[in-house]
Coordinates of C-alpha atoms and ligand atoms in Angstrom, one line a residue:
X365 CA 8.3 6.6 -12.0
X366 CA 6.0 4.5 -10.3
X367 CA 4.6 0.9 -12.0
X368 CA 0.9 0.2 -11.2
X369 CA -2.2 -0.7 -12.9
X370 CA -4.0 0.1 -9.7
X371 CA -5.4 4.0 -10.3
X372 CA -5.6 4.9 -6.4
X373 CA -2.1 4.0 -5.7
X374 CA -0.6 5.9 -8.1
X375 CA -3.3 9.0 -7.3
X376 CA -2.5 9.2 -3.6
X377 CA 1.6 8.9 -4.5
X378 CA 1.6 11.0 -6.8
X379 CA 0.1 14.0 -4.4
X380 CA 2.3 12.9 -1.9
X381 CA 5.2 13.7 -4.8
X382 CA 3.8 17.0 -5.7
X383 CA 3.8 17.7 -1.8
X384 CA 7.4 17.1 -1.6
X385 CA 8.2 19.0 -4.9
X386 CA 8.6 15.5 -7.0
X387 CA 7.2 15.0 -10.3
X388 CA 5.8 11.5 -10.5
X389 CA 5.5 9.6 -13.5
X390 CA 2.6 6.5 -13.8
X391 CA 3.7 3.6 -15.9
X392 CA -0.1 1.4 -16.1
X393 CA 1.0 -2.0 -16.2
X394 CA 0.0 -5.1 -14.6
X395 CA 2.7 -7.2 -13.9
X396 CA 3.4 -10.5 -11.9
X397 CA 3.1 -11.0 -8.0
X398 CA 4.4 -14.2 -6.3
X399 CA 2.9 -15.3 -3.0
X400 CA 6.1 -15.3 -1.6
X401 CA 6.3 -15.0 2.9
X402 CA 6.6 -11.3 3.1
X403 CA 5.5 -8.3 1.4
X404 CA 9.0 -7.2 1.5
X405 CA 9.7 -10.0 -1.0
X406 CA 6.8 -9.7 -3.1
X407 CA 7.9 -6.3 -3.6
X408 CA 11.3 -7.7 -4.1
X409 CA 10.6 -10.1 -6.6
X410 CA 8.5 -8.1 -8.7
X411 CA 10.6 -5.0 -8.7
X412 CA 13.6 -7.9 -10.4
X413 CA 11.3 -9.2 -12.9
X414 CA 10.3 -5.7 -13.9
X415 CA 14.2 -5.0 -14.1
X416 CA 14.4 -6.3 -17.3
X417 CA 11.7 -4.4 -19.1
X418 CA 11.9 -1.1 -17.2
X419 CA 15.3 1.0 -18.0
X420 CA 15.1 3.7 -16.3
X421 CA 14.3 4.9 -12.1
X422 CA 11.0 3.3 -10.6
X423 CA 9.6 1.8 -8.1
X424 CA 6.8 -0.4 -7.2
X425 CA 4.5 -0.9 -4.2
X426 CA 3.3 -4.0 -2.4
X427 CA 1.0 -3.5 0.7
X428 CA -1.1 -6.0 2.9
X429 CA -3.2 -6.1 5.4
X430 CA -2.5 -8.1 8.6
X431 CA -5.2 -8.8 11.0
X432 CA -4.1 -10.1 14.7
X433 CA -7.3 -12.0 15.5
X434 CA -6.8 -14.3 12.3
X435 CA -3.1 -14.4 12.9
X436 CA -1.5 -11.9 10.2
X437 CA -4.7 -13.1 7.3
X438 CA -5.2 -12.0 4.6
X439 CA -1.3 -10.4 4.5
X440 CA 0.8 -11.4 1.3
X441 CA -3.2 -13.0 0.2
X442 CA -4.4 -9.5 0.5
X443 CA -4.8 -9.3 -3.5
X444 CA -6.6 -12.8 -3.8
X445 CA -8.9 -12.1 -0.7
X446 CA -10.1 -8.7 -1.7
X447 CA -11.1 -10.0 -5.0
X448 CA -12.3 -13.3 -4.0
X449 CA -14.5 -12.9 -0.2
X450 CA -14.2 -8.9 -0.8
X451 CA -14.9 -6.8 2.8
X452 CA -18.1 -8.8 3.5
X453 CA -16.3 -11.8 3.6
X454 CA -13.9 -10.3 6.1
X455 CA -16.7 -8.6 8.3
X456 CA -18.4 -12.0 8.5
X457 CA -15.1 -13.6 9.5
X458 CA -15.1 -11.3 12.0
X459 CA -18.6 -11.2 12.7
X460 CA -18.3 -12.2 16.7
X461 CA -14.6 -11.2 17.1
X462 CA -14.0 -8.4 19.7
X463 CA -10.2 -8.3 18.9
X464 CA -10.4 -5.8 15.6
X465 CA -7.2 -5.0 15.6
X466 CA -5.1 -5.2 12.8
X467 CA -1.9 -3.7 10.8
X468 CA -1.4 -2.4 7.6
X469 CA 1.7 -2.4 5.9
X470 CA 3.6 -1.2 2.6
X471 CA 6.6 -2.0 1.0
X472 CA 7.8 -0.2 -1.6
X473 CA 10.7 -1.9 -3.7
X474 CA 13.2 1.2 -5.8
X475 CA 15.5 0.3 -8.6
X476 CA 17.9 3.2 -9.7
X477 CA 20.9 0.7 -10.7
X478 CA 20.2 -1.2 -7.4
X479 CA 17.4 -2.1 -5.2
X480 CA 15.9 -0.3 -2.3
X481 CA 13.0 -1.2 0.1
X482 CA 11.3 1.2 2.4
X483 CA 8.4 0.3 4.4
X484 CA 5.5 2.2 6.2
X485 CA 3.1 0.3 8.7
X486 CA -0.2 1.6 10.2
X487 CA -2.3 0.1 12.9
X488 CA -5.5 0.3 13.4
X489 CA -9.3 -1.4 13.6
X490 CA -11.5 -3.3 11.8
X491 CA -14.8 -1.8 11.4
X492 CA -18.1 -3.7 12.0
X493 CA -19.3 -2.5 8.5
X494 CA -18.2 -0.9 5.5
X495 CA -17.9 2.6 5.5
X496 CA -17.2 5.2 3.0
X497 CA -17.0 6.0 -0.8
X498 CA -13.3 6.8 -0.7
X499 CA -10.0 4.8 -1.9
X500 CA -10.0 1.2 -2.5
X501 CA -9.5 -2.2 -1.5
X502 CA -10.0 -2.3 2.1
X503 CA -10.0 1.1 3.1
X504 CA -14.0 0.9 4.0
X505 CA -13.1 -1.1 6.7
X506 CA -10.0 -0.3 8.0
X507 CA -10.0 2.6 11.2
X508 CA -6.6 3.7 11.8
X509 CA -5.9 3.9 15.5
X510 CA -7.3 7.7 17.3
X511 CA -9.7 8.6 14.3
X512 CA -13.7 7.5 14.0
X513 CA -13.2 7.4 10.4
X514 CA -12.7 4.9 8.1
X515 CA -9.7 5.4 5.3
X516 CA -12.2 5.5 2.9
X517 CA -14.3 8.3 4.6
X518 CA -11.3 9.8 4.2
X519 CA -10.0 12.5 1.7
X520 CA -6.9 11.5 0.2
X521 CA -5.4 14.0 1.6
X522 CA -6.4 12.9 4.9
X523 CA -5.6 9.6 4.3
X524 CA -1.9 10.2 2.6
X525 CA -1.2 12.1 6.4
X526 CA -1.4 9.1 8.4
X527 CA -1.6 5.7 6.4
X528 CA 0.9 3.0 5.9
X529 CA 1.6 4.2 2.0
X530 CA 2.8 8.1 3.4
X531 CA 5.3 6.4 5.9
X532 CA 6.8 4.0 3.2
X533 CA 7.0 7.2 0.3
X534 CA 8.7 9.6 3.1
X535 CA 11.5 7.2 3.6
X536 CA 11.4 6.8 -0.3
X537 CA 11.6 10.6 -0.7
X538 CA 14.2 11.3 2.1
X539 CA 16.5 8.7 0.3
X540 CA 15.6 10.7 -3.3
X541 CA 16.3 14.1 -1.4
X542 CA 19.8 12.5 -0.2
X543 CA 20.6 11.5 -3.3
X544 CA 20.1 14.9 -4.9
X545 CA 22.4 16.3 -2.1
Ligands
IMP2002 P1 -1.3 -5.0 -3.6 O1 -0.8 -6.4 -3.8 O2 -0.3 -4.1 -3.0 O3 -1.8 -4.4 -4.9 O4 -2.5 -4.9 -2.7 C1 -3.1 -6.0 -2.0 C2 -4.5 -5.8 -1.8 O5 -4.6 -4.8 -0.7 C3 -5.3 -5.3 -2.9 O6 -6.6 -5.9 -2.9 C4 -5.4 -3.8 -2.7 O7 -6.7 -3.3 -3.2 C5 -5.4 -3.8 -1.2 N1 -4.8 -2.5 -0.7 C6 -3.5 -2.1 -1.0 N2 -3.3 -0.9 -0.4 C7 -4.4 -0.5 0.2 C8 -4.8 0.6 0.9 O8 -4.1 1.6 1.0 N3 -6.1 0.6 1.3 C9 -7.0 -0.4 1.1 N4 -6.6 -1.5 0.5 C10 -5.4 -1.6 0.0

């Protein structure tokens, strides 16, 4: 089961599940997210807290996007950015920069009894505008390294082959497949 109150998260796992011959289960709930150095424990963090309300097998996912021109920002502030200066307020940070490049990365925290991280990164560029109907967050302005297209030009289906969330959820499901064994 996967914890989220953000609707494209769990839409592109849950094809990647179906994919792989997992059912995925969406638990809608908002919960809390400390600003803590990494992603890895943000994800960490949360998946505790959520510990001792959640019984049963799930997992969570935090993800961030690093820039190299403004050092790593917005990173673990990805959430508070995106709803504060939004992609414009990026693009105008970046309005004269010729360095676009930047790193996306996810970290998804698993509890079945104990927990498990497994992380997925994805480089690529920042665009010079905003691009696209698809996804969320920043995926109009985020070109992942050898395609012309934004993520949010993107089918999810396209998107789930190559971004950041696909490499974190195959190292999640080779550890599920494991298990099974
Ligand atoms: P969260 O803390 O993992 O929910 O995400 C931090 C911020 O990054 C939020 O504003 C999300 O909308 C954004 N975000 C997370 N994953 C993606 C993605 O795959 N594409 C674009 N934006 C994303």
């Amino acid at each position: 089961m996967i914890v989220t109150s953000n609707k494209g998260k769990f839409l592109e796992y849950y094809q990647l599940f179906r994919e792989n011959g997992f059912e995925l289960k969406h638990y809608n709930l908002k919960y809390p997210e400390e600003q803590l150095g990494s992603i890895d424990e943000v994800a960490r963090r949360s998946l505790y807290y959520l510990t001792g309300i959640i019984k049963e097998e799930f997992f969570i996912d935090d993800s961030g996007l690093f820039i190299d021109s403004l050092n790593g920002f917005p990173g673990v502030y990805s959430s508070y950015v995106q709803s504060t200066i939004g992609n414009k307020g990026i693009l105008k940070l970046m309005r004269n920069e010729t360095n676009r490049n930047a790193l996306f990365k996810t970290s998804i925290a698993y509890y079945d009894g104990d927990i498990h991280i497994f992380n997925g990164e994805t480089r690529g560029l920042i665009s010079t505008e905003e691009r696209g109907k698809n996804g969320f967050g920043y995926d109009p302005i985020f070109i992942p390294y050898g395609e012309e297209m934004t993520y949010a030009e993107m089918e999810t289906i396209e998107k789930n082959r190559i971004s950041h969330r696909y490499k974190a959820a195959m190292e999640l499901m080779n550890y599920l497949k494991k298990k099974k064994i």
